[in-house]
mmCIF file of C-alpha atoms in Angstrom:
data_model
loop_
_atom_site.group_PDB
_atom_site.id
_atom_site.type_symbol
_atom_site.label_atom_id
_atom_site.label_comp_id
_atom_site.label_asym_id
_atom_site.label_seq_id
_atom_site.Cartn_x
_atom_site.Cartn_y
_atom_site.Cartn_z
ATOM 1 C CA MET M 1 12.100 -46.091 12.571
ATOM 2 C CA GLY M 2 14.574 -44.390 14.945
ATOM 3 C CA LEU M 3 14.527 -44.662 18.731
ATOM 4 C CA ALA M 4 12.624 -41.529 19.081
ATOM 5 C CA ALA M 5 10.130 -41.985 16.601
ATOM 6 C CA GLY M 6 9.517 -45.529 17.981
ATOM 7 C CA ILE M 7 9.094 -44.073 21.586
ATOM 8 C CA ALA M 8 6.861 -41.411 20.168
ATOM 9 C CA ALA M 9 4.692 -43.723 18.444
ATOM 10 C CA ALA M 10 4.474 -46.066 21.392
ATOM 11 C CA LEU M 11 3.159 -43.124 23.549
ATOM 12 C CA GLY M 12 0.968 -41.987 20.872
ATOM 13 C CA VAL M 13 2.642 -38.640 20.518
ATOM 14 C CA ILE M 14 1.936 -36.690 17.273
ATOM 15 C CA ALA M 15 3.948 -33.812 16.263
ATOM 16 C CA ILE M 16 2.608 -31.028 14.120
ATOM 17 C CA ALA M 17 4.934 -28.620 12.845
ATOM 18 C CA SER M 18 4.387 -25.293 10.730
ATOM 19 C CA PRO M 19 6.565 -24.528 8.073
ATOM 20 C CA ALA M 20 9.726 -22.681 8.592
ATOM 21 C CA SER M 21 9.828 -19.240 7.213
ATOM 22 C CA ALA M 22 11.886 -19.127 4.038
ATOM 23 C CA ILE M 23 13.341 -15.676 4.676
ATOM 24 C CA ASP M 24 14.735 -14.208 8.039
ATOM 25 C CA PRO M 25 12.975 -11.004 9.226
ATOM 26 C CA GLY M 26 16.282 -9.267 9.896
ATOM 27 C CA ASP M 27 16.154 -9.162 13.708
ATOM 28 C CA GLY M 28 15.324 -12.743 14.454
ATOM 29 C CA SER M 29 11.820 -12.237 14.922
ATOM 30 C CA TRP M 30 8.388 -11.103 13.063
ATOM 31 C CA ASP M 31 6.397 -8.209 14.256
ATOM 32 C CA HIS M 32 3.318 -9.987 13.457
ATOM 33 C CA SER M 33 2.656 -13.881 12.719
ATOM 34 C CA PHE M 34 -0.646 -15.608 12.300
ATOM 35 C CA GLN M 35 -2.451 -18.938 11.477
ATOM 36 C CA SER M 36 -5.443 -19.169 9.379
ATOM 37 C CA TRP M 37 -8.500 -20.681 11.096
ATOM 38 C CA ASN M 38 -7.949 -24.207 9.522
ATOM 39 C CA GLY M 39 -4.300 -24.342 9.847
ATOM 40 C CA GLY M 40 -3.636 -24.482 6.135
ATOM 41 C CA ALA M 41 -1.890 -20.863 5.939
ATOM 42 C CA SER M 42 0.539 -19.282 8.080
ATOM 43 C CA LEU M 43 1.181 -15.588 7.659
ATOM 44 C CA TYR M 44 4.475 -13.449 8.809
ATOM 45 C CA ILE M 45 5.150 -9.865 8.683
ATOM 46 C CA GLU M 46 8.097 -7.705 9.314
ATOM 47 C CA GLU M 47 7.153 -3.997 9.002
ATOM 48 C CA HIS M 48 11.114 -3.022 8.779
ATOM 49 C CA GLY M 49 11.503 -3.944 5.038
ATOM 50 C CA ASP M 50 7.911 -4.440 4.273
ATOM 51 C CA ILE M 51 8.443 -8.226 4.541
ATOM 52 C CA ILE M 52 5.284 -10.486 3.918
ATOM 53 C CA GLU M 53 5.422 -13.881 3.772
ATOM 54 C CA VAL M 54 2.636 -16.646 3.370
ATOM 55 C CA CYS M 55 3.496 -20.148 4.152
ATOM 56 C CA ASP M 56 1.515 -23.496 3.062
ATOM 57 C CA SER M 57 1.015 -25.027 6.188
ATOM 58 C CA ALA M 58 -0.669 -28.317 5.458
ATOM 59 C CA ALA M 59 -0.480 -31.161 3.162
ATOM 60 C CA ASP M 60 -4.135 -30.562 2.339
ATOM 61 C CA GLY M 61 -4.062 -30.134 -1.498
ATOM 62 C CA TYR M 62 -4.911 -26.560 -1.028
ATOM 63 C CA SER M 63 -2.289 -23.615 -1.543
ATOM 64 C CA ALA M 64 -1.896 -20.685 0.936
ATOM 65 C CA HIS M 65 -2.817 -17.440 -0.367
ATOM 66 C CA ALA M 66 -2.544 -13.796 1.008
ATOM 67 C CA ASP M 67 -4.259 -10.430 -0.542
ATOM 68 C CA ILE M 68 -2.225 -7.450 0.734
ATOM 69 C CA SER M 69 -3.805 -4.040 -0.075
ATOM 70 C CA TRP M 70 -3.671 -0.479 1.192
ATOM 71 C CA ASN M 71 -4.891 2.933 -0.251
ATOM 72 C CA GLY M 72 -3.136 3.083 -3.618
ATOM 73 C CA GLY M 73 -1.636 -0.396 -4.019
ATOM 74 C CA GLY M 74 -1.770 -4.037 -3.368
ATOM 75 C CA TYR M 75 -0.640 -7.360 -4.394
ATOM 76 C CA SER M 76 -1.093 -11.262 -3.972
ATOM 77 C CA LEU M 77 0.866 -14.096 -2.732
ATOM 78 C CA THR M 78 0.423 -17.912 -3.413
ATOM 79 C CA ALA M 79 2.498 -20.556 -1.674
ATOM 80 C CA ALA M 80 1.854 -24.262 -3.018
ATOM 81 C CA GLY M 81 3.016 -27.378 -1.251
ATOM 82 C CA ALA M 82 2.959 -28.032 2.292
ATOM 83 C CA GLY M 83 6.057 -26.585 3.931
ATOM 84 C CA ASN M 84 6.681 -23.987 1.022
ATOM 85 C CA CYS M 85 6.520 -20.207 1.703
ATOM 86 C CA THR M 86 6.516 -17.221 -0.751
ATOM 87 C CA TYR M 87 7.234 -13.602 0.149
ATOM 88 C CA SER M 88 7.713 -9.932 -1.034
ATOM 89 C CA THR M 89 9.678 -7.188 0.394
ATOM 90 C CA ALA M 90 10.180 -3.527 0.009
ATOM 91 C CA SER M 91 12.224 -4.031 -3.164
ATOM 92 C CA THR M 92 9.126 -5.283 -4.930
ATOM 93 C CA HIS M 93 6.469 -3.798 -3.205
ATOM 94 C CA ASP M 94 7.178 -0.798 -1.436
ATOM 95 C CA ILE M 95 4.444 0.047 1.288
ATOM 96 C CA PRO M 96 4.222 3.749 2.614
ATOM 97 C CA GLU M 97 5.247 4.300 6.142
ATOM 98 C CA GLY M 98 2.240 5.145 8.305
ATOM 99 C CA ILE M 99 -0.424 3.509 6.500
ATOM 100 C CA ARG M 100 -3.039 0.968 7.210
ATOM 101 C CA VAL M 101 -2.262 -2.379 5.613
ATOM 102 C CA ASP M 102 -4.976 -5.077 4.916
ATOM 103 C CA VAL M 103 -4.493 -8.556 4.580
ATOM 104 C CA THR M 104 -6.634 -11.506 3.676
ATOM 105 C CA PHE M 105 -4.934 -15.018 4.111
ATOM 106 C CA TRP M 106 -6.446 -18.227 3.662
ATOM 107 C CA SER M 107 -6.014 -21.910 2.493
ATOM 108 C CA GLY M 108 -9.062 -24.078 0.979
ATOM 109 C CA ASN M 109 -12.362 -22.432 -0.062
ATOM 110 C CA THR M 110 -13.147 -20.538 3.037
ATOM 111 C CA VAL M 111 -12.106 -17.513 4.594
ATOM 112 C CA SER M 112 -12.852 -16.937 8.175
ATOM 113 C CA VAL M 113 -13.163 -13.515 9.599
ATOM 114 C CA ASN M 114 -10.069 -14.401 11.800
ATOM 115 C CA ASP M 115 -8.344 -14.648 8.642
ATOM 116 C CA ILE M 116 -8.655 -10.964 7.586
ATOM 117 C CA ILE M 117 -6.126 -8.716 9.710
ATOM 118 C CA TYR M 118 -4.526 -5.408 9.361
ATOM 119 C CA PHE M 119 -1.612 -3.496 10.773
ATOM 120 C CA ILE M 120 -0.353 -0.078 10.607
ATOM 121 C CA ASN M 121 3.231 -0.056 8.625
ATOM 122 C CA ASP M 122 4.732 2.373 11.162
ATOM 123 C CA HIS M 123 8.486 0.990 11.094
#
């Protein structure tokens, strides 16, 4: 055990980290980011380039899922294994500009109303 880990253990400090995003949104920050109600899924959205990423945020045996839909299209993403992420961009799923995009994301067996979001793809 390293010195920092030993000090943290002695003080009872517990660090919980979300998985790092697998893709850079381009400008260094995401337009939208969300955590599922149970902490098992993280969702990142960058409207420019239609980048949507879901990450498995917990070592709980469940995968993280996201269903993305809009009038005329949609797709699903799954990330399996804590710290793993999967994403889509405009090159695979081109979302029309100015349209409402609905996203449901979850990990485990239950979706909370807090895990259902939408955004307007306006840039």
